[in-house]
CSV table of N, CA and C in Angstrom, one decimal:
chain,number,residue,atom,x,y,z
R,1,UNK,N,-28.0,17.8,-16.0
R,1,UNK,CA,-27.4,17.1,-17.1
R,1,UNK,C,-27.4,15.6,-16.9
R,2,UNK,N,-27.6,14.9,-18.0
R,2,UNK,CA,-27.6,13.5,-17.9
R,2,UNK,C,-26.3,12.9,-18.3
R,3,UNK,N,-25.6,12.4,-17.3
R,3,UNK,CA,-24.3,11.8,-17.5
R,3,UNK,C,-24.4,10.3,-17.5
R,4,UNK,N,-23.7,9.6,-18.4
R,4,UNK,CA,-23.7,8.1,-18.3
R,4,UNK,C,-22.6,7.7,-17.4
R,5,UNK,N,-22.9,6.5,-16.8
R,5,UNK,CA,-22.0,6.0,-15.8
R,5,UNK,C,-21.2,4.9,-16.5
R,6,UNK,N,-19.9,4.9,-16.2
R,6,UNK,CA,-19.0,3.9,-16.8
R,6,UNK,C,-19.0,2.6,-16.0
R,7,UNK,N,-18.0,1.7,-16.3
R,7,UNK,CA,-17.9,0.4,-15.6
R,7,UNK,C,-17.6,0.6,-14.1
R,8,UNK,N,-17.0,1.7,-13.7
R,8,UNK,CA,-16.7,1.9,-12.3
R,8,UNK,C,-17.9,2.4,-11.5
R,9,UNK,N,-19.0,2.7,-12.2
R,9,UNK,CA,-20.2,3.1,-11.4
R,9,UNK,C,-20.1,4.6,-11.1
R,10,UNK,N,-19.1,5.3,-11.6
R,10,UNK,CA,-18.9,6.7,-11.4
R,10,UNK,C,-19.2,7.4,-12.7
R,11,UNK,N,-19.5,8.7,-12.6
R,11,UNK,CA,-19.8,9.4,-13.9
R,11,UNK,C,-18.6,9.5,-14.8
R,12,UNK,N,-18.8,9.4,-16.1
R,12,UNK,CA,-17.7,9.4,-17.0
R,12,UNK,C,-17.0,10.7,-17.0
R,13,UNK,N,-17.7,11.8,-16.6
R,13,UNK,CA,-17.1,13.1,-16.5
R,13,UNK,C,-16.4,13.3,-15.2
R,14,UNK,N,-16.5,12.4,-14.2
R,14,UNK,CA,-15.9,12.5,-12.9
R,14,UNK,C,-14.4,12.3,-12.9
R,15,UNK,N,-13.8,12.8,-11.9
R,15,UNK,CA,-12.3,12.7,-11.9
R,15,UNK,C,-11.9,11.3,-11.5
R,16,UNK,N,-12.7,10.6,-10.6
R,16,UNK,CA,-12.4,9.3,-10.2
R,16,UNK,C,-13.1,8.2,-11.0
R,17,UNK,N,-12.5,7.6,-11.9
R,17,UNK,CA,-13.1,6.5,-12.6
R,17,UNK,C,-12.3,5.3,-12.4
R,18,UNK,N,-12.7,4.2,-13.0
R,18,UNK,CA,-11.9,2.9,-12.8
R,18,UNK,C,-10.5,3.0,-13.2
R,19,UNK,N,-10.3,3.7,-14.4
R,19,UNK,CA,-8.9,3.8,-14.9
R,19,UNK,C,-8.0,4.6,-14.0
R,20,UNK,N,-8.6,5.7,-13.5
R,20,UNK,CA,-7.8,6.6,-12.5
R,20,UNK,C,-7.5,5.8,-11.2
R,21,UNK,N,-8.5,5.0,-10.7
R,21,UNK,CA,-8.3,4.3,-9.5
R,21,UNK,C,-7.2,3.2,-9.7
R,22,UNK,N,-7.2,2.5,-10.8
R,22,UNK,CA,-6.2,1.5,-11.1
R,22,UNK,C,-4.8,2.2,-11.2
R,23,UNK,N,-4.8,3.3,-11.9
R,23,UNK,CA,-3.5,4.0,-12.0
R,23,UNK,C,-3.0,4.4,-10.6
R,24,UNK,N,-3.8,4.9,-9.7
R,24,UNK,CA,-3.4,5.2,-8.4
R,24,UNK,C,-2.9,4.0,-7.6
R,25,UNK,N,-3.6,2.9,-7.7
R,25,UNK,CA,-3.2,1.6,-7.0
R,25,UNK,C,-1.9,1.1,-7.6
R,26,UNK,N,-1.7,1.2,-8.9
R,26,UNK,CA,-0.5,0.7,-9.5
R,26,UNK,C,0.7,1.6,-9.0
R,27,UNK,N,0.5,2.9,-8.9
R,27,UNK,CA,1.6,3.7,-8.4
R,27,UNK,C,1.8,3.4,-6.9
R,28,UNK,N,0.8,3.2,-6.2
R,28,UNK,CA,0.9,2.8,-4.8
R,28,UNK,C,1.7,1.5,-4.6
R,29,UNK,N,1.4,0.6,-5.4
R,29,UNK,CA,2.1,-0.7,-5.4
R,29,UNK,C,3.6,-0.5,-5.7
R,30,UNK,N,3.8,0.3,-6.8
R,30,UNK,CA,5.2,0.6,-7.2
R,30,UNK,C,6.0,1.3,-6.0
R,31,UNK,N,5.4,2.2,-5.4
R,31,UNK,CA,6.0,2.9,-4.2
R,31,UNK,C,6.2,1.9,-3.1
R,32,UNK,N,5.2,1.0,-2.9
R,32,UNK,CA,5.3,0.0,-1.9
R,32,UNK,C,6.5,-1.0,-2.1
R,33,UNK,N,6.7,-1.3,-3.4
R,33,UNK,CA,7.8,-2.2,-3.7
R,33,UNK,C,9.1,-1.5,-3.4
R,34,UNK,N,9.2,-0.3,-3.8
R,34,UNK,CA,10.5,0.5,-3.5
R,34,UNK,C,10.7,0.6,-2.0
R,35,UNK,N,9.7,0.9,-1.3
R,35,UNK,CA,9.8,1.0,0.2
R,35,UNK,C,10.2,-0.4,0.8
R,36,UNK,N,9.6,-1.4,0.2
R,36,UNK,CA,10.0,-2.8,0.7
R,36,UNK,C,11.5,-3.0,0.5
R,37,UNK,N,12.0,-2.8,-0.6
R,37,UNK,CA,13.5,-3.0,-0.9
R,37,UNK,C,14.3,-2.2,0.1
R,38,UNK,N,13.9,-0.9,0.3
R,38,UNK,CA,14.7,0.0,1.2
R,38,UNK,C,14.6,-0.5,2.7
R,39,UNK,N,13.4,-0.8,3.1
R,39,UNK,CA,13.2,-1.3,4.5
R,39,UNK,C,13.9,-2.6,4.8
R,40,UNK,N,13.8,-3.5,3.9
R,40,UNK,CA,14.4,-4.8,4.1
R,40,UNK,C,15.9,-4.7,4.1
R,41,UNK,N,16.5,-3.8,3.3
R,41,UNK,CA,17.9,-3.5,3.3
R,41,UNK,C,18.3,-2.9,4.7
R,42,UNK,N,17.6,-1.9,5.2
R,42,UNK,CA,17.9,-1.3,6.4
R,42,UNK,C,17.7,-2.3,7.6
R,43,UNK,N,16.7,-3.1,7.6
R,43,UNK,CA,16.5,-4.1,8.6
R,43,UNK,C,17.6,-5.2,8.6
R,44,UNK,N,18.0,-5.6,7.4
R,44,UNK,CA,19.1,-6.6,7.3
R,44,UNK,C,20.4,-6.0,7.9
R,45,UNK,N,20.7,-4.8,7.6
R,45,UNK,CA,21.8,-4.1,8.2
R,45,UNK,C,21.7,-4.0,9.7
R,46,UNK,N,20.6,-3.7,10.2
R,46,UNK,CA,20.3,-3.5,11.6
R,46,UNK,C,20.5,-4.9,12.3
R,47,UNK,N,20.0,-5.9,11.7
R,47,UNK,CA,20.1,-7.3,12.3
R,47,UNK,C,21.5,-7.7,12.4
R,48,UNK,N,22.3,-7.4,11.3
R,48,UNK,CA,23.7,-7.8,11.3
R,48,UNK,C,24.5,-7.0,12.3
R,49,UNK,N,24.3,-5.7,12.3
R,49,UNK,CA,25.0,-4.8,13.2
R,49,UNK,C,24.7,-5.1,14.7
R,50,UNK,N,23.5,-5.4,15.0
R,50,UNK,CA,23.1,-5.6,16.4
R,50,UNK,C,23.1,-7.1,16.8
R,51,UNK,N,23.5,-7.9,15.8
R,51,UNK,CA,23.5,-9.4,16.1
R,51,UNK,C,22.2,-9.9,16.7
R,52,UNK,N,21.1,-9.5,16.1
R,52,UNK,CA,19.8,-9.9,16.5
R,52,UNK,C,19.6,-11.4,16.1
R,53,UNK,N,18.8,-12.1,16.9
R,53,UNK,CA,18.5,-13.5,16.6
R,53,UNK,C,17.6,-13.6,15.3
R,54,UNK,N,17.6,-14.7,14.7
R,54,UNK,CA,16.8,-14.9,13.5
R,54,UNK,C,15.3,-14.8,13.7
R,55,UNK,N,14.9,-15.0,14.9
R,55,UNK,CA,13.4,-14.9,15.2
R,55,UNK,C,13.0,-13.4,15.1
R,56,UNK,N,13.9,-12.5,15.2
R,56,UNK,CA,13.6,-11.0,15.1
R,56,UNK,C,13.2,-10.7,13.7
R,57,UNK,N,13.7,-11.5,12.7
R,57,UNK,CA,13.4,-11.2,11.3
R,57,UNK,C,11.9,-11.3,11.0
R,58,UNK,N,11.2,-12.2,11.7
R,58,UNK,CA,9.8,-12.3,11.5
R,58,UNK,C,9.1,-11.0,11.9
R,59,UNK,N,9.4,-10.5,13.0
R,59,UNK,CA,8.8,-9.3,13.5
R,59,UNK,C,9.2,-8.1,12.7
R,60,UNK,N,10.5,-8.0,12.3
R,60,UNK,CA,10.9,-6.9,11.5
R,60,UNK,C,10.2,-6.9,10.1
R,61,UNK,N,10.0,-8.1,9.6
R,61,UNK,CA,9.4,-8.2,8.3
R,61,UNK,C,7.9,-7.8,8.4
R,62,UNK,N,7.3,-8.2,9.5
R,62,UNK,CA,5.9,-7.8,9.7
R,62,UNK,C,5.8,-6.3,9.9
R,63,UNK,N,6.7,-5.6,10.6
R,63,UNK,CA,6.7,-4.2,10.7
R,63,UNK,C,6.9,-3.5,9.3
R,64,UNK,N,7.9,-4.1,8.5
R,64,UNK,CA,8.1,-3.6,7.2
R,64,UNK,C,6.9,-3.7,6.3
R,65,UNK,N,6.2,-4.9,6.5
R,65,UNK,CA,5.0,-5.1,5.7
R,65,UNK,C,3.9,-4.1,6.0
R,66,UNK,N,3.7,-3.7,7.2
R,66,UNK,CA,2.8,-2.7,7.6
R,66,UNK,C,3.2,-1.3,7.1
R,67,UNK,N,4.4,-1.0,7.2
R,67,UNK,CA,4.9,0.3,6.7
R,67,UNK,C,4.8,0.4,5.2
R,68,UNK,N,5.0,-0.7,4.5
R,68,UNK,CA,4.9,-0.7,3.0
R,68,UNK,C,3.4,-0.5,2.6
R,69,UNK,N,2.5,-1.2,3.3
R,69,UNK,CA,1.1,-1.0,3.0
R,69,UNK,C,0.6,0.4,3.3
R,70,UNK,N,1.1,1.0,4.3
R,70,UNK,CA,0.8,2.4,4.7
R,70,UNK,C,1.3,3.3,3.6
R,71,UNK,N,2.5,3.2,3.2
R,71,UNK,CA,3.1,4.0,2.1
R,71,UNK,C,2.3,3.8,0.8
R,72,UNK,N,2.0,2.6,0.5
R,72,UNK,CA,1.3,2.3,-0.8
R,72,UNK,C,-0.1,2.9,-0.8
R,73,UNK,N,-0.8,2.7,0.3
R,73,UNK,CA,-2.2,3.2,0.4
R,73,UNK,C,-2.2,4.7,0.4
R,74,UNK,N,-1.3,5.3,1.1
R,74,UNK,CA,-1.2,6.8,1.1
R,74,UNK,C,-0.9,7.3,-0.3
R,75,UNK,N,0.1,6.7,-1.0
R,75,UNK,CA,0.4,7.2,-2.4
R,75,UNK,C,-0.8,7.0,-3.3
R,76,UNK,N,-1.4,5.8,-3.2
R,76,UNK,CA,-2.6,5.5,-4.1
R,76,UNK,C,-3.7,6.5,-3.9
R,77,UNK,N,-4.1,6.8,-2.7
R,77,UNK,CA,-5.2,7.6,-2.4
R,77,UNK,C,-4.9,9.1,-2.6
R,78,UNK,N,-3.6,9.5,-2.5
R,78,UNK,CA,-3.2,10.8,-2.9
R,78,UNK,C,-3.4,11.1,-4.4
R,79,UNK,N,-3.2,10.1,-5.2
R,79,UNK,CA,-3.4,10.2,-6.6
R,79,UNK,C,-4.9,10.2,-6.9
R,80,UNK,N,-5.6,9.2,-6.4
R,80,UNK,CA,-7.0,9.1,-6.7
R,80,UNK,C,-7.8,10.3,-6.1
R,81,UNK,N,-7.5,10.7,-4.9
R,81,UNK,CA,-8.1,11.8,-4.2
R,81,UNK,C,-9.5,11.6,-3.7
R,82,UNK,N,-10.0,10.4,-3.8
R,82,UNK,CA,-11.3,10.0,-3.3
R,82,UNK,C,-11.3,8.5,-2.9
R,83,UNK,N,-12.3,8.1,-2.1
R,83,UNK,CA,-12.4,6.7,-1.7
R,83,UNK,C,-11.1,6.2,-1.1
R,84,UNK,N,-10.6,6.9,-0.1
R,84,UNK,CA,-9.3,6.5,0.5
R,84,UNK,C,-9.4,5.1,1.2
R,85,UNK,N,-10.5,4.8,1.8
R,85,UNK,CA,-10.6,3.5,2.5
R,85,UNK,C,-10.6,2.3,1.4
R,86,UNK,N,-11.3,2.5,0.4
R,86,UNK,CA,-11.3,1.5,-0.7
R,86,UNK,C,-10.0,1.4,-1.4
R,87,UNK,N,-9.4,2.5,-1.7
R,87,UNK,CA,-8.2,2.6,-2.5
R,87,UNK,C,-7.1,1.9,-1.6
R,88,UNK,N,-7.0,2.3,-0.3
R,88,UNK,CA,-6.0,1.7,0.6
R,88,UNK,C,-6.2,0.2,0.8
R,89,UNK,N,-7.5,-0.2,0.9
R,89,UNK,CA,-7.8,-1.6,1.0
R,89,UNK,C,-7.3,-2.4,-0.2
R,90,UNK,N,-7.6,-1.9,-1.4
R,90,UNK,CA,-7.2,-2.6,-2.6
R,90,UNK,C,-5.6,-2.6,-2.8
R,91,UNK,N,-5.0,-1.5,-2.4
R,91,UNK,CA,-3.5,-1.5,-2.5
R,91,UNK,C,-2.9,-2.4,-1.5
R,92,UNK,N,-3.5,-2.5,-0.3
R,92,UNK,CA,-3.0,-3.5,0.7
R,92,UNK,C,-3.1,-4.9,0.3
R,93,UNK,N,-4.3,-5.2,-0.3
R,93,UNK,CA,-4.5,-6.5,-0.8
R,93,UNK,C,-3.5,-6.9,-2.0
R,94,UNK,N,-3.3,-6.0,-2.9
R,94,UNK,CA,-2.4,-6.3,-4.0
R,94,UNK,C,-1.0,-6.5,-3.5
R,95,UNK,N,-0.5,-5.6,-2.5
R,95,UNK,CA,0.8,-5.8,-2.0
R,95,UNK,C,0.9,-7.1,-1.2
R,96,UNK,N,-0.1,-7.5,-0.5
R,96,UNK,CA,-0.1,-8.7,0.2
R,96,UNK,C,0.0,-9.9,-0.7
R,97,UNK,N,-0.8,-9.8,-1.8
R,97,UNK,CA,-0.8,-10.9,-2.8
R,97,UNK,C,0.6,-11.0,-3.5
R,98,UNK,N,1.2,-9.9,-3.8
R,98,UNK,CA,2.5,-9.9,-4.4
R,98,UNK,C,3.5,-10.6,-3.5
R,99,UNK,N,3.5,-10.1,-2.2
R,99,UNK,CA,4.4,-10.6,-1.2
R,99,UNK,C,4.2,-12.1,-1.0
R,100,UNK,N,3.0,-12.6,-0.9
R,100,UNK,CA,2.7,-14.0,-0.8
R,100,UNK,C,3.2,-14.8,-1.9
R,101,UNK,N,2.9,-14.3,-3.2
R,101,UNK,CA,3.4,-15.0,-4.4
R,101,UNK,C,4.9,-15.1,-4.4
R,102,UNK,N,5.6,-14.1,-4.2
R,102,UNK,CA,7.0,-14.1,-4.2
R,102,UNK,C,7.5,-15.0,-3.1
R,103,UNK,N,6.9,-15.0,-1.9
R,103,UNK,CA,7.3,-15.8,-0.8
R,103,UNK,C,7.1,-17.3,-1.2
R,104,UNK,N,6.0,-17.6,-1.8
R,104,UNK,CA,5.8,-19.0,-2.2
R,104,UNK,C,6.7,-19.5,-3.3
R,105,UNK,N,7.1,-18.6,-4.2
R,105,UNK,CA,8.0,-19.0,-5.3
R,105,UNK,C,9.4,-19.2,-4.8
R,106,UNK,N,9.9,-18.4,-3.9
R,106,UNK,CA,11.3,-18.4,-3.5
R,106,UNK,C,11.5,-19.1,-2.2
R,107,UNK,N,10.5,-19.5,-1.5
R,107,UNK,CA,10.6,-20.1,-0.2
R,107,UNK,C,9.5,-21.1,0.0
R,108,UNK,N,9.5,-21.8,1.1
R,108,UNK,CA,8.4,-22.7,1.4
R,108,UNK,C,7.1,-21.9,1.7
R,109,UNK,N,6.0,-22.6,1.5
R,109,UNK,CA,4.7,-21.9,1.7
R,109,UNK,C,4.5,-21.7,3.2
R,110,UNK,N,4.3,-20.5,3.6
R,110,UNK,CA,4.1,-20.2,5.0
R,110,UNK,C,2.6,-20.2,5.3
R,111,UNK,N,2.1,-21.2,6.0
R,111,UNK,CA,0.7,-21.2,6.3
R,111,UNK,C,0.5,-21.0,7.8
R,112,UNK,N,1.4,-20.4,8.5
R,112,UNK,CA,1.3,-20.2,9.9
R,112,UNK,C,0.3,-19.0,10.2
R,113,UNK,N,0.0,-18.9,11.5
R,113,UNK,CA,-0.8,-17.8,12.0
R,113,UNK,C,-0.1,-16.5,11.8
R,114,UNK,N,1.2,-16.5,11.7
R,114,UNK,CA,1.9,-15.2,11.5
R,114,UNK,C,1.6,-14.7,10.1
R,115,UNK,N,1.3,-15.5,9.2
R,115,UNK,CA,0.9,-15.0,7.8
R,115,UNK,C,-0.4,-14.3,7.9
R,116,UNK,N,-1.3,-14.7,8.7
R,116,UNK,CA,-2.6,-14.0,8.9
R,116,UNK,C,-2.3,-12.7,9.6
R,117,UNK,N,-1.4,-12.6,10.5
R,117,UNK,CA,-1.1,-11.3,11.2
R,117,UNK,C,-0.5,-10.4,10.1
R,118,UNK,N,0.4,-10.8,9.3
R,118,UNK,CA,1.0,-10.0,8.2
R,118,UNK,C,-0.1,-9.5,7.3
R,119,UNK,N,-1.0,-10.4,6.9
R,119,UNK,CA,-2.1,-10.1,5.9
R,119,UNK,C,-3.0,-9.0,6.6
R,120,UNK,N,-3.4,-9.3,7.8
R,120,UNK,CA,-4.3,-8.3,8.5
R,120,UNK,C,-3.6,-6.9,8.6
R,121,UNK,N,-2.3,-7.0,9.0
R,121,UNK,CA,-1.6,-5.7,9.1
R,121,UNK,C,-1.5,-5.0,7.7
R,122,UNK,N,-1.3,-5.7,6.7
R,122,UNK,CA,-1.2,-5.1,5.3
R,122,UNK,C,-2.5,-4.4,5.0
R,123,UNK,N,-3.6,-5.1,5.2
R,123,UNK,CA,-4.9,-4.6,4.9
R,123,UNK,C,-5.3,-3.4,5.7
R,124,UNK,N,-5.1,-3.5,7.1
R,124,UNK,CA,-5.4,-2.4,8.0
R,124,UNK,C,-4.5,-1.2,7.7
R,125,UNK,N,-3.2,-1.4,7.6
R,125,UNK,CA,-2.3,-0.2,7.3
R,125,UNK,C,-2.5,0.3,5.9
R,126,UNK,N,-2.9,-0.5,5.0
R,126,UNK,CA,-3.2,0.0,3.6
R,126,UNK,C,-4.5,1.0,3.7
R,127,UNK,N,-5.5,0.5,4.5
R,127,UNK,CA,-6.7,1.4,4.6
R,127,UNK,C,-6.3,2.7,5.4
R,128,UNK,N,-5.5,2.5,6.4
R,128,UNK,CA,-5.1,3.7,7.2
R,128,UNK,C,-4.4,4.7,6.3
R,129,UNK,N,-3.4,4.2,5.5
R,129,UNK,CA,-2.7,5.0,4.5
R,129,UNK,C,-3.6,5.7,3.5
R,130,UNK,N,-4.7,4.9,3.1
R,130,UNK,CA,-5.6,5.5,2.1
R,130,UNK,C,-6.4,6.6,2.8
R,131,UNK,N,-6.8,6.5,4.0
R,131,UNK,CA,-7.6,7.5,4.7
R,131,UNK,C,-6.7,8.7,4.9
R,132,UNK,N,-5.4,8.5,5.3
R,132,UNK,CA,-4.5,9.6,5.6
R,132,UNK,C,-4.2,10.4,4.2
R,133,UNK,N,-4.1,9.6,3.2
R,133,UNK,CA,-3.7,10.2,1.9
R,133,UNK,C,-4.9,11.1,1.3
R,134,UNK,N,-6.1,10.7,1.5
R,134,UNK,CA,-7.3,11.4,1.1
R,134,UNK,C,-7.4,12.7,1.9
R,135,UNK,N,-7.2,12.6,3.2
R,135,UNK,CA,-7.4,13.7,4.1
R,135,UNK,C,-6.2,14.6,4.3
R,136,UNK,N,-5.2,14.4,3.5
R,136,UNK,CA,-4.0,15.2,3.6
R,136,UNK,C,-4.3,16.6,3.1
R,137,UNK,N,-3.8,17.5,3.9
R,137,UNK,CA,-4.1,19.0,3.5
R,137,UNK,C,-3.1,19.4,2.5
R,138,UNK,N,-3.6,20.0,1.5
R,138,UNK,CA,-2.7,20.6,0.4
R,138,UNK,C,-2.3,22.0,0.7
R,139,UNK,N,-1.0,22.2,0.7
R,139,UNK,CA,-0.5,23.5,1.0
R,139,UNK,C,-0.5,24.4,-0.2
R,140,UNK,N,-0.9,25.6,0.0
R,140,UNK,CA,-0.8,26.6,-1.1
R,140,UNK,C,0.5,27.3,-1.0
R,141,UNK,N,1.1,27.5,-2.2
R,141,UNK,CA,2.4,28.2,-2.2
R,141,UNK,C,2.1,29.7,-2.3
R,142,UNK,N,2.7,30.5,-1.4
R,142,UNK,CA,2.5,31.9,-1.4
R,142,UNK,C,3.7,32.6,-2.1
R,143,UNK,N,3.4,33.5,-3.0
R,143,UNK,CA,4.4,34.2,-3.8
R,143,UNK,C,4.6,35.5,-3.2
């Protein structure tokens, strides 16, 4: 059968098209934002309770950044069900861009090497989440 290919380069009858991938990435970003709020709240409480120095905030935010990208990439690729590496990469990039934009709006522009570490962590953990989400085994419910 002769199927036409859409803008995404995938067959129009295929399950993974551009619209479906964008939907998955948007859901991944939404989950990532929710995880961000939760983790930053937990880390702020932990810093206060343990009386950690302010320098610990950079490392905790980097850890949160990586976990957020992992959760976002995992969610996105679970929805898309294909191309986990690409889906996770795109989700990590979008989350990194959102975080960078919010950081530059509400704070001074951070052009340090630590920003590159956070960006690399976001991209790598987003891709890892994408791979894990695609390769997740689906359980069958037995009645």
